[in-house]
Coordinates of C-alpha atoms in Angstrom, one line a residue:
X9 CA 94.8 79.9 80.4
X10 CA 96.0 79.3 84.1
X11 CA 99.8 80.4 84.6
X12 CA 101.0 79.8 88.8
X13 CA 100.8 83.7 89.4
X14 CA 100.9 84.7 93.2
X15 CA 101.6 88.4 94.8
X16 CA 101.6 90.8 98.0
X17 CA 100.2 93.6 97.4
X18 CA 102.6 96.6 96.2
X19 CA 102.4 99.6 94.3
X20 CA 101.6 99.4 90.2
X21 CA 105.1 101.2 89.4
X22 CA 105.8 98.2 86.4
X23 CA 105.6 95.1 84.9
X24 CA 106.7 92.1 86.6
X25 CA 109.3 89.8 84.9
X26 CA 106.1 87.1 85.1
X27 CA 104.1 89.2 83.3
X28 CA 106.0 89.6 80.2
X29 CA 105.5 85.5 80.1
X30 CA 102.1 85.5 80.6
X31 CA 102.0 88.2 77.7
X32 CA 104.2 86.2 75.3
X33 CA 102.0 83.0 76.4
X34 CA 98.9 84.4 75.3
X35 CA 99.7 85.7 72.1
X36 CA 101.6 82.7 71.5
X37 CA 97.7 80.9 71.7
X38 CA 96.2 83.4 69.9
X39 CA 98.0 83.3 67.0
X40 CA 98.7 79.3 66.8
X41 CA 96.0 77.6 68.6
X42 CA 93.0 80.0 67.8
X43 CA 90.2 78.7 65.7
X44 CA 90.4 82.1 64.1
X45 CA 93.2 82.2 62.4
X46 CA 94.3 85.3 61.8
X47 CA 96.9 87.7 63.4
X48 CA 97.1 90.1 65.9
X49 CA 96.9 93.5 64.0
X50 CA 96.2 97.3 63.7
X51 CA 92.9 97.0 63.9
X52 CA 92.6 94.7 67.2
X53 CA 94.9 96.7 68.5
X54 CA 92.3 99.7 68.1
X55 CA 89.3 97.9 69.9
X56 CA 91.8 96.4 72.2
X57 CA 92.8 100.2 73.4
X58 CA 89.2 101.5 73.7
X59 CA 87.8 98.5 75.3
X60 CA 90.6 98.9 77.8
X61 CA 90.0 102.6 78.6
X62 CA 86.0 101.4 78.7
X63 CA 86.5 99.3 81.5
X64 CA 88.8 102.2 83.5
X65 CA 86.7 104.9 82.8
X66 CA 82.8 103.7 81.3
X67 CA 80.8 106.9 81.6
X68 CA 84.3 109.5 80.8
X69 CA 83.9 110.9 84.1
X70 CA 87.4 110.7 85.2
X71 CA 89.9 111.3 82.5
X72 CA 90.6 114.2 80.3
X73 CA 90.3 114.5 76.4
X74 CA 93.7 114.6 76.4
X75 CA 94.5 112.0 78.2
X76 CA 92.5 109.6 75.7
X77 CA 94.2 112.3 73.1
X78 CA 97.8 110.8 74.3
X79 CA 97.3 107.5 74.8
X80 CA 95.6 107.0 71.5
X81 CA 98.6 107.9 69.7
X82 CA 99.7 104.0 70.3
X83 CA 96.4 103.1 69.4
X84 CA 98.4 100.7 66.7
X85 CA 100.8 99.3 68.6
X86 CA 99.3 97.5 71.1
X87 CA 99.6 94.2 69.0
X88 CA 103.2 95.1 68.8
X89 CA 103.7 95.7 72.3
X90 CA 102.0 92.6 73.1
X91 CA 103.8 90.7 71.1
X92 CA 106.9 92.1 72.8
X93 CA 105.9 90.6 76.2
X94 CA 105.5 94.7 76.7
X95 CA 102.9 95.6 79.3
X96 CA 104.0 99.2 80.5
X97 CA 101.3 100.8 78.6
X98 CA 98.3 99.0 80.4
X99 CA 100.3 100.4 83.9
X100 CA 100.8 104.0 82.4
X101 CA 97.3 104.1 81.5
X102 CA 96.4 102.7 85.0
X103 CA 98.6 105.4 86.8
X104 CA 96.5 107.9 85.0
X105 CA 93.8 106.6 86.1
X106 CA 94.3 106.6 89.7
X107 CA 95.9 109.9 89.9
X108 CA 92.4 111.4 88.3
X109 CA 90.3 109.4 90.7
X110 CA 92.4 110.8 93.3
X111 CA 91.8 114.4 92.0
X112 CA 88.3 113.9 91.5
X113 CA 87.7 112.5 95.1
X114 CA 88.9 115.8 96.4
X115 CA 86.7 117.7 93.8
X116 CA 84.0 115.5 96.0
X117 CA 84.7 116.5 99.2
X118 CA 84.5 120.3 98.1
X119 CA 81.0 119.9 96.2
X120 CA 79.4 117.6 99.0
X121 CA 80.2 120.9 101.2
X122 CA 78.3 123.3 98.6
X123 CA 74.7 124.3 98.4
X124 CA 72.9 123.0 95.8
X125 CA 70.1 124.2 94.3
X126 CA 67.3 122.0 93.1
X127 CA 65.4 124.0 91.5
X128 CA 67.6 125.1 88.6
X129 CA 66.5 123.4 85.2
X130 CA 69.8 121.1 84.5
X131 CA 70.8 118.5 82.1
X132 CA 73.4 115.7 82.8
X133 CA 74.5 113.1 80.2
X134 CA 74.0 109.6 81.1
X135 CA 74.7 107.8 77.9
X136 CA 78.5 106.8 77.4
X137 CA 78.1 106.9 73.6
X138 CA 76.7 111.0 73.9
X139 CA 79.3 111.8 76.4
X140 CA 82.6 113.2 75.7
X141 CA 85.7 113.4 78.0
X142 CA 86.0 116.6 80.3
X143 CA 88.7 118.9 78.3
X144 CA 89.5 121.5 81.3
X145 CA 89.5 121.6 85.1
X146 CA 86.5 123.7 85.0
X147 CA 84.4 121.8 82.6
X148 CA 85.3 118.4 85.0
X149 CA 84.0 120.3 88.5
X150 CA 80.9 121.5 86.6
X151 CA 80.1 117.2 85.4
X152 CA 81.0 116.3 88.8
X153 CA 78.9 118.9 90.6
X154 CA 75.7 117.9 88.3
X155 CA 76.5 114.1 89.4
X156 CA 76.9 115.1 92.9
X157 CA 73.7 117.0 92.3
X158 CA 71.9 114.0 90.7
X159 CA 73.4 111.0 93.8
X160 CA 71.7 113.6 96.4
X161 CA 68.0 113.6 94.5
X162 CA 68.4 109.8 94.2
X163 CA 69.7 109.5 97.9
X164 CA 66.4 112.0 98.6
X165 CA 64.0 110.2 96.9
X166 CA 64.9 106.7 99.3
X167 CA 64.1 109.7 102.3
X168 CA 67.8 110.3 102.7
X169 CA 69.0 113.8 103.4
X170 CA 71.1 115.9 105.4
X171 CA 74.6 114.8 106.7
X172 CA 73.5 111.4 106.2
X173 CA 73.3 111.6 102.6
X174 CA 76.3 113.3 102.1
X175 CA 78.5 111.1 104.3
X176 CA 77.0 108.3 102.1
X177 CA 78.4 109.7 99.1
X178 CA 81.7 110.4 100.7
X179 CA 81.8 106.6 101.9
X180 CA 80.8 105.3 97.8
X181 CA 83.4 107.5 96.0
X182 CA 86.2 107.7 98.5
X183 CA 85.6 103.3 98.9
X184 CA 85.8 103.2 95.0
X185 CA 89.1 105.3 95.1
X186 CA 90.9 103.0 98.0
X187 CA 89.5 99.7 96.0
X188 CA 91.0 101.1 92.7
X189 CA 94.1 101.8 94.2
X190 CA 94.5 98.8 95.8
X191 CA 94.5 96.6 92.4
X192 CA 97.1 94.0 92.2
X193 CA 99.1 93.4 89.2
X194 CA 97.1 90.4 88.6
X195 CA 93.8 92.0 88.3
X196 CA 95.1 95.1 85.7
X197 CA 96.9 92.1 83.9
X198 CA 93.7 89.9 83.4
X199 CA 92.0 93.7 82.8
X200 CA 94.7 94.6 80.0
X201 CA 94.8 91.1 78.5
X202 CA 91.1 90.5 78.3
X203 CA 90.9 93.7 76.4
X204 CA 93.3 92.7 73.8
X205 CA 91.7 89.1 73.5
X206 CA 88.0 90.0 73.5
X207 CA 88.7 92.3 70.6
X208 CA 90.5 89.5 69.0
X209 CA 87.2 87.4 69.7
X210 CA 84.3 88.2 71.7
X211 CA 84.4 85.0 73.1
X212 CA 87.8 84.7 74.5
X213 CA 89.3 86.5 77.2
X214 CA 91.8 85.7 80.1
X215 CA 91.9 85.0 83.3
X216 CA 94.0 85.6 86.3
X217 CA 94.3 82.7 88.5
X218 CA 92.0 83.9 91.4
X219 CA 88.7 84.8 88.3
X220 CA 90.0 81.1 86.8
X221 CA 89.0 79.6 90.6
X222 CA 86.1 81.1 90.9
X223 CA 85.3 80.3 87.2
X224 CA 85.7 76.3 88.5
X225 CA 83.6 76.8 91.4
X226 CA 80.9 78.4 89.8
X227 CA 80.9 75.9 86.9
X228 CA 80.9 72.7 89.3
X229 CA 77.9 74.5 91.8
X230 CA 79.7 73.3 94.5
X231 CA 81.0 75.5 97.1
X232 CA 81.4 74.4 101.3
X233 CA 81.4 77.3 103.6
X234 CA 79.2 78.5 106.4
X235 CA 76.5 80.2 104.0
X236 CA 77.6 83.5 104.6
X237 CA 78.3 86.2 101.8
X238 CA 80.7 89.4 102.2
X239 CA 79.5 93.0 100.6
X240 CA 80.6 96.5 100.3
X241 CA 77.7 99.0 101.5
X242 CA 77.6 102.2 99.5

């Protein structure tokens, strides 16, 4: 699905009048021009939530368990909302989100400035299906000092240490916070969206109208340019 969608950048504060056509559009296909056949309902609206929060947050290092406790509660109303052309769920959630990436990039800066002792027998979950969300403050400092912990023995086993190592990790998770919080409406659209239509069908989702150009390029192998590829380090 390619709708003529084109923004500055600006802050996430709502919806956008296009939006709520885009919304209306793709549900619209879904439910008339699907080979499924079948309607939007509860329990899409279920996979549609958690495979949204999934993509936010993948190993539940940066919400609380009760922020998934609150937005759960509209767990079956997603379908609804979508129906509606009503989006302001994916940008509450979003908000969230930023504003616990925010609080955990300061949590950073004060753990990167602590000792940390190596030879203390720890344990850190790394599998997203064992790990549960952080329910205090406390309990979120003590995840984020183990993973701290754990980046600086990885960064010391490449033979990086010292001030180098720890203005390497300040570059990775403060570079992740600016490029989360400078998302475009677009991109948390064809995030929401996607989420709602992949649980509808594995093999559907959406795209926004920059993914859909690259989708073209990459399907005809044909790109001009100078042979020259642009990266983030750390």
């Amino acid at each position: 699905l390619l709708l003529p969608l084109r923004e500055s950048p600006a802050d996430l504060e709502g919806p956008r009048a296009s939006d709520r056509q885009v919304a209306l559009v793709v549900t619209a296909l879904l439910n008339q021009e699907h080979l499924l056949d079948k309607p939007l309902n509860d329990e899409i609206s279920e996979r549609a939530i958690k495979t949204f929060l999934k993509g936010l947050d993948p190993m539940k290092v940066y919400f609380y368990q009760s922020d998934i406790d609150e937005f759960m509660q509209q767990s079956k109303s997603i379908d609804d909302s979508v129906r509606r052309g009503d989006l302001s769920f994916a940008y509450e959630v979003f908000n969230r989100f930023l504003k616990r990436v925010d609080e955990r990039v300061e949590l950073i800066d004060v753990l990167l400035e602590q000792n940390h002792d190596f030879e203390v027998d720890e344990e850190m979950v790394t599998d997203r299906d064992e790990a549960t969300y952080a329910k205090t403050p406390a309990e979120a400092l003590d995840r984020w000092r183990k993973r701290i912990k754990y980046d600086l023995l990885v960064l010391k086993s490449d033979e990086i240490e010292g001030q180098e190592a720890i203005d390497r990790l300040k570059r990775r998770y403060t570079s992740y916070a600016k490029r989360m919080n400078q998302l475009k409406s677009d991109d948390l659209l064809e995030m929401y969206l996607s989420a709602v239509t992949t649980a509808f069908d594995p093999h559907t989702t959406y795209m926004s109208p920059s993914s859909l150009e690259n989708f073209h390029i990459s399907m005809k192998l044909k790109l001009e340019g100078i042979g020259a590829a642009l990266m983030m380090d750390d």
